[in-house]
């Protein structure tokens, strides 16, 4: 008998693989995937399809007693320790951004492509964009403090934010990005803006934690 963990980026379940059960189903279904081949060929990183029955072990852990299995794709080599760390960081980063997107949407923010100021000029008061590991949040007719308080309640970790207020005064935005200048000509309202990165990357990307007003 062997035990294995079947996992994706959201959940994990223990597999219980018994030789007699696996061999019996392999013979019954005229399959090659018996216990000996499982023991010989399946390694960490392989993608497998398993069928079986839910059960609990003597320790009470929910497990799947495997009746049959199939190799979907074979890993060509095992991950190094560094690659395992990178893989874990990728999963954590993805889950973090997914949580931010869900929380902002539940607070009636609208996701736009990149940092689209025109969305505010078109009548959307609360918008955000996610590009790579950078999150930009725009909130019309609100102060920096209001936006900061909202995000502090949504974010579980301490995050360095670059905060600013933008007013629809072309003279005060002479050095602004072309996208902002263009949006100002469409009647852009005053708004608060927050930009932040993932906590593990903030120090490397030079995010300024001090408030800036324009």
Short mmCIF file of C-alpha atoms in Angstrom, two decimals:
data_model
loop_
_atom_site.label_atom_id
_atom_site.label_comp_id
_atom_site.label_asym_id
_atom_site.label_seq_id
_atom_site.Cartn_x
_atom_site.Cartn_y
_atom_site.Cartn_z
CA UNK A 1 0.00 0.00 0.00
CA UNK A 2 1.13 3.54 -0.76
CA UNK A 3 -0.05 7.01 0.21
CA UNK A 4 0.20 10.08 -2.03
CA UNK A 5 -1.04 13.67 -2.07
CA UNK A 6 -3.12 14.83 -5.03
CA UNK A 7 -3.05 18.62 -5.11
CA UNK A 8 -3.73 21.68 -7.23
CA UNK A 9 -3.38 25.35 -6.33
CA UNK A 10 -6.58 25.29 -4.26
CA UNK A 11 -6.86 22.00 -2.39
CA UNK A 12 -5.16 18.74 -1.51
CA UNK A 13 -6.43 15.25 -0.72
CA UNK A 14 -4.63 12.11 0.35
CA UNK A 15 -4.71 9.08 -1.95
CA UNK A 16 -4.71 5.55 -0.58
CA UNK A 17 -3.35 3.14 -3.19
CA UNK A 18 -3.75 -0.56 -2.36
CA UNK A 19 -2.04 -3.12 -4.56
CA UNK A 20 -4.85 -5.69 -4.59
CA UNK A 21 -7.56 -3.12 -5.34
CA UNK A 22 -5.59 -1.40 -8.10
CA UNK A 23 -4.57 -4.69 -9.75
CA UNK A 24 -8.12 -6.03 -9.57
CA UNK A 25 -9.59 -3.02 -11.37
CA UNK A 26 -6.74 -2.96 -13.91
CA UNK A 27 -7.45 -6.58 -14.82
CA UNK A 28 -11.21 -6.04 -14.82
CA UNK A 29 -11.00 -3.01 -17.12
CA UNK A 30 -8.16 -4.45 -19.20
CA UNK A 31 -5.86 -1.58 -18.22
CA UNK A 32 -2.07 -1.48 -17.98
CA UNK A 33 -2.05 1.00 -15.08
CA UNK A 34 -1.66 -1.40 -12.18
CA UNK A 35 0.07 -0.99 -8.80
CA UNK A 36 3.55 -1.93 -10.08
CA UNK A 37 3.46 0.72 -12.81
CA UNK A 38 2.17 3.33 -10.34
CA UNK A 39 5.02 2.55 -7.95
CA UNK A 40 7.60 2.59 -10.73
CA UNK A 41 6.49 5.53 -12.91
CA UNK A 42 4.57 8.12 -10.86
CA UNK A 43 6.70 10.89 -9.34
CA UNK A 44 6.19 14.37 -7.90
CA UNK A 45 4.91 16.79 -10.55
CA UNK A 46 3.04 14.24 -12.66
CA UNK A 47 -0.55 14.99 -13.60
CA UNK A 48 -2.77 11.98 -13.01
CA UNK A 49 -6.46 11.15 -13.22
CA UNK A 50 -7.68 8.95 -10.37
CA UNK A 51 -11.03 7.31 -9.67
CA UNK A 52 -12.07 5.80 -6.38
CA UNK A 53 -14.15 6.01 -3.23
CA UNK A 54 -14.05 8.64 -0.50
CA UNK A 55 -13.09 7.27 2.91
CA UNK A 56 -11.51 8.27 6.20
CA UNK A 57 -8.30 6.74 7.47
CA UNK A 58 -7.85 5.49 11.05
CA UNK A 59 -6.57 8.96 11.95
CA UNK A 60 -9.76 10.54 10.57
CA UNK A 61 -8.20 12.13 7.46
CA UNK A 62 -10.51 12.39 4.46
CA UNK A 63 -8.91 10.36 1.67
CA UNK A 64 -9.64 8.77 -1.68
CA UNK A 65 -9.23 5.00 -1.98
CA UNK A 66 -7.98 4.70 -5.57
CA UNK A 67 -9.56 2.07 -7.81
CA UNK A 68 -7.96 3.12 -11.09
CA UNK A 69 -5.61 5.77 -12.41
CA UNK A 70 -4.28 7.24 -15.65
CA UNK A 71 -1.22 9.30 -16.47
CA UNK A 72 -2.26 12.63 -18.05
CA UNK A 73 1.18 14.21 -18.39
CA UNK A 74 4.62 13.18 -17.20
CA UNK A 75 7.05 15.58 -15.57
CA UNK A 76 10.39 15.30 -17.33
CA UNK A 77 12.45 16.10 -14.26
CA UNK A 78 11.90 16.80 -10.59
CA UNK A 79 11.86 20.40 -9.40
CA UNK A 80 14.95 21.73 -7.68
CA UNK A 81 14.61 23.33 -4.25
CA UNK A 82 14.81 26.81 -5.82
CA UNK A 83 12.13 25.92 -8.38
CA UNK A 84 9.89 24.60 -5.62
CA UNK A 85 10.22 27.95 -3.81
CA UNK A 86 9.44 29.85 -7.04
CA UNK A 87 6.42 27.61 -7.65
CA UNK A 88 5.14 28.28 -4.13
CA UNK A 89 5.64 32.03 -4.53
CA UNK A 90 3.72 31.97 -7.83
CA UNK A 91 0.76 30.24 -6.18
CA UNK A 92 0.79 32.66 -3.23
CA UNK A 93 1.00 35.67 -5.60
CA UNK A 94 -1.88 34.39 -7.72
CA UNK A 95 -4.08 33.70 -4.69
CA UNK A 96 -3.29 37.15 -3.27
CA UNK A 97 -4.23 38.97 -6.48
CA UNK A 98 -7.37 36.86 -6.86
CA UNK A 99 -8.43 37.83 -3.35
CA UNK A 100 -7.82 41.53 -4.04
CA UNK A 101 -9.84 41.36 -7.28
CA UNK A 102 -12.73 39.61 -5.52
CA UNK A 103 -12.79 42.08 -2.62
CA UNK A 104 -12.66 45.15 -4.87
CA UNK A 105 -15.45 43.81 -7.08
CA UNK A 106 -17.57 43.07 -4.01
CA UNK A 107 -17.12 46.75 -3.05
CA UNK A 108 -18.54 47.76 -6.45
CA UNK A 109 -15.26 48.67 -8.10
CA UNK A 110 -15.06 48.04 -11.84
CA UNK A 111 -11.95 46.46 -13.36
CA UNK A 112 -10.50 48.32 -16.34
CA UNK A 113 -7.59 47.75 -18.69
CA UNK A 114 -4.40 49.10 -17.14
CA UNK A 115 -4.65 52.56 -15.55
CA UNK A 116 -7.64 53.89 -17.50
CA UNK A 117 -8.46 57.41 -16.28
CA UNK A 118 -11.13 57.78 -18.94
CA UNK A 119 -13.31 55.34 -17.01
CA UNK A 120 -13.76 58.06 -14.37
CA UNK A 121 -14.56 60.64 -17.04
CA UNK A 122 -17.18 58.24 -18.44
CA UNK A 123 -19.01 58.12 -15.13
CA UNK A 124 -17.45 55.16 -13.30
CA UNK A 125 -16.62 56.40 -9.81
CA UNK A 126 -14.71 53.34 -8.55
CA UNK A 127 -12.27 51.50 -10.84
CA UNK A 128 -9.14 49.39 -10.52
CA UNK A 129 -6.61 47.64 -12.72
CA UNK A 130 -4.14 44.83 -12.15
CA UNK A 131 -1.04 44.66 -14.32
CA UNK A 132 1.53 42.01 -13.50
CA UNK A 133 2.01 42.48 -9.73
CA UNK A 134 0.88 46.10 -9.61
CA UNK A 135 -2.59 47.12 -8.46
CA UNK A 136 -3.97 50.60 -9.22
CA UNK A 137 -7.18 51.82 -7.55
CA UNK A 138 -8.99 55.04 -8.58
CA UNK A 139 -11.89 56.47 -6.58
CA UNK A 140 -13.63 59.66 -7.74
CA UNK A 141 -14.71 62.40 -5.33
CA UNK A 142 -12.88 60.77 -2.44
CA UNK A 143 -9.93 61.77 -0.28
CA UNK A 144 -6.70 59.88 0.19
CA UNK A 145 -7.73 59.02 3.73
CA UNK A 146 -11.01 57.42 2.61
CA UNK A 147 -9.26 55.28 0.01
CA UNK A 148 -6.50 54.33 2.43
CA UNK A 149 -9.04 53.25 5.08
CA UNK A 150 -10.94 51.14 2.55
CA UNK A 151 -7.85 49.33 1.32
CA UNK A 152 -6.51 48.83 4.85
CA UNK A 153 -9.71 46.94 5.67
CA UNK A 154 -9.47 44.81 2.51
CA UNK A 155 -5.79 43.90 2.62
CA UNK A 156 -4.79 41.25 5.14
CA UNK A 157 -1.09 42.14 5.14
CA UNK A 158 0.85 45.36 5.67
CA UNK A 159 1.19 46.82 2.18
CA UNK A 160 3.16 49.88 1.15
CA UNK A 161 0.92 52.15 -0.92
CA UNK A 162 1.76 55.12 -3.10
CA UNK A 163 -1.20 57.47 -2.52
CA UNK A 164 -2.08 60.64 -4.41
CA UNK A 165 -4.95 63.03 -5.09
CA UNK A 166 -5.55 64.34 -8.61
CA UNK A 167 -7.58 67.46 -9.31
CA UNK A 168 -8.99 68.44 -12.76
CA UNK A 169 -6.63 71.37 -13.18
CA UNK A 170 -4.46 71.13 -16.32
CA UNK A 171 -1.97 73.66 -14.94
CA UNK A 172 -1.42 71.51 -11.84
CA UNK A 173 -0.80 68.47 -14.05
CA UNK A 174 1.65 69.84 -16.61
CA UNK A 175 4.08 66.97 -15.90
CA UNK A 176 1.38 64.27 -15.84
CA UNK A 177 1.34 61.21 -18.07
CA UNK A 178 -0.24 61.66 -21.53
CA UNK A 179 -3.12 59.35 -20.51
CA UNK A 180 -3.99 61.62 -17.58
CA UNK A 181 -3.76 64.81 -19.66
CA UNK A 182 -6.06 63.26 -22.26
CA UNK A 183 -8.58 62.24 -19.60
CA UNK A 184 -8.55 65.76 -18.14
CA UNK A 185 -9.80 67.11 -21.47
CA UNK A 186 -12.84 64.83 -21.12
CA UNK A 187 -13.91 66.41 -17.84
CA UNK A 188 -12.13 64.15 -15.39
CA UNK A 189 -13.35 64.56 -11.78
CA UNK A 190 -11.09 64.89 -8.76
CA UNK A 191 -10.08 61.49 -7.43
CA UNK A 192 -7.82 59.61 -5.06
CA UNK A 193 -5.39 57.03 -6.41
CA UNK A 194 -3.53 54.19 -4.72
CA UNK A 195 -0.81 52.04 -6.27
CA UNK A 196 0.71 49.03 -4.55
CA UNK A 197 2.52 45.79 -5.25
CA UNK A 198 2.63 42.42 -3.62
CA UNK A 199 4.16 42.61 -0.12
CA UNK A 200 7.15 40.43 -1.08
CA UNK A 201 8.01 42.71 -4.01
CA UNK A 202 7.32 46.18 -2.61
CA UNK A 203 10.84 46.80 -1.33
CA UNK A 204 12.42 45.82 -4.66
CA UNK A 205 10.07 47.95 -6.75
CA UNK A 206 10.63 51.16 -4.83
CA UNK A 207 7.08 51.92 -3.69
CA UNK A 208 6.91 55.13 -1.66
CA UNK A 209 4.92 54.78 1.55
CA UNK A 210 4.47 58.54 2.00
CA UNK A 211 1.39 60.38 0.75
CA UNK A 212 1.80 62.61 -2.29
CA UNK A 213 -0.63 65.35 -3.24
CA UNK A 214 -0.98 66.96 -6.65
#
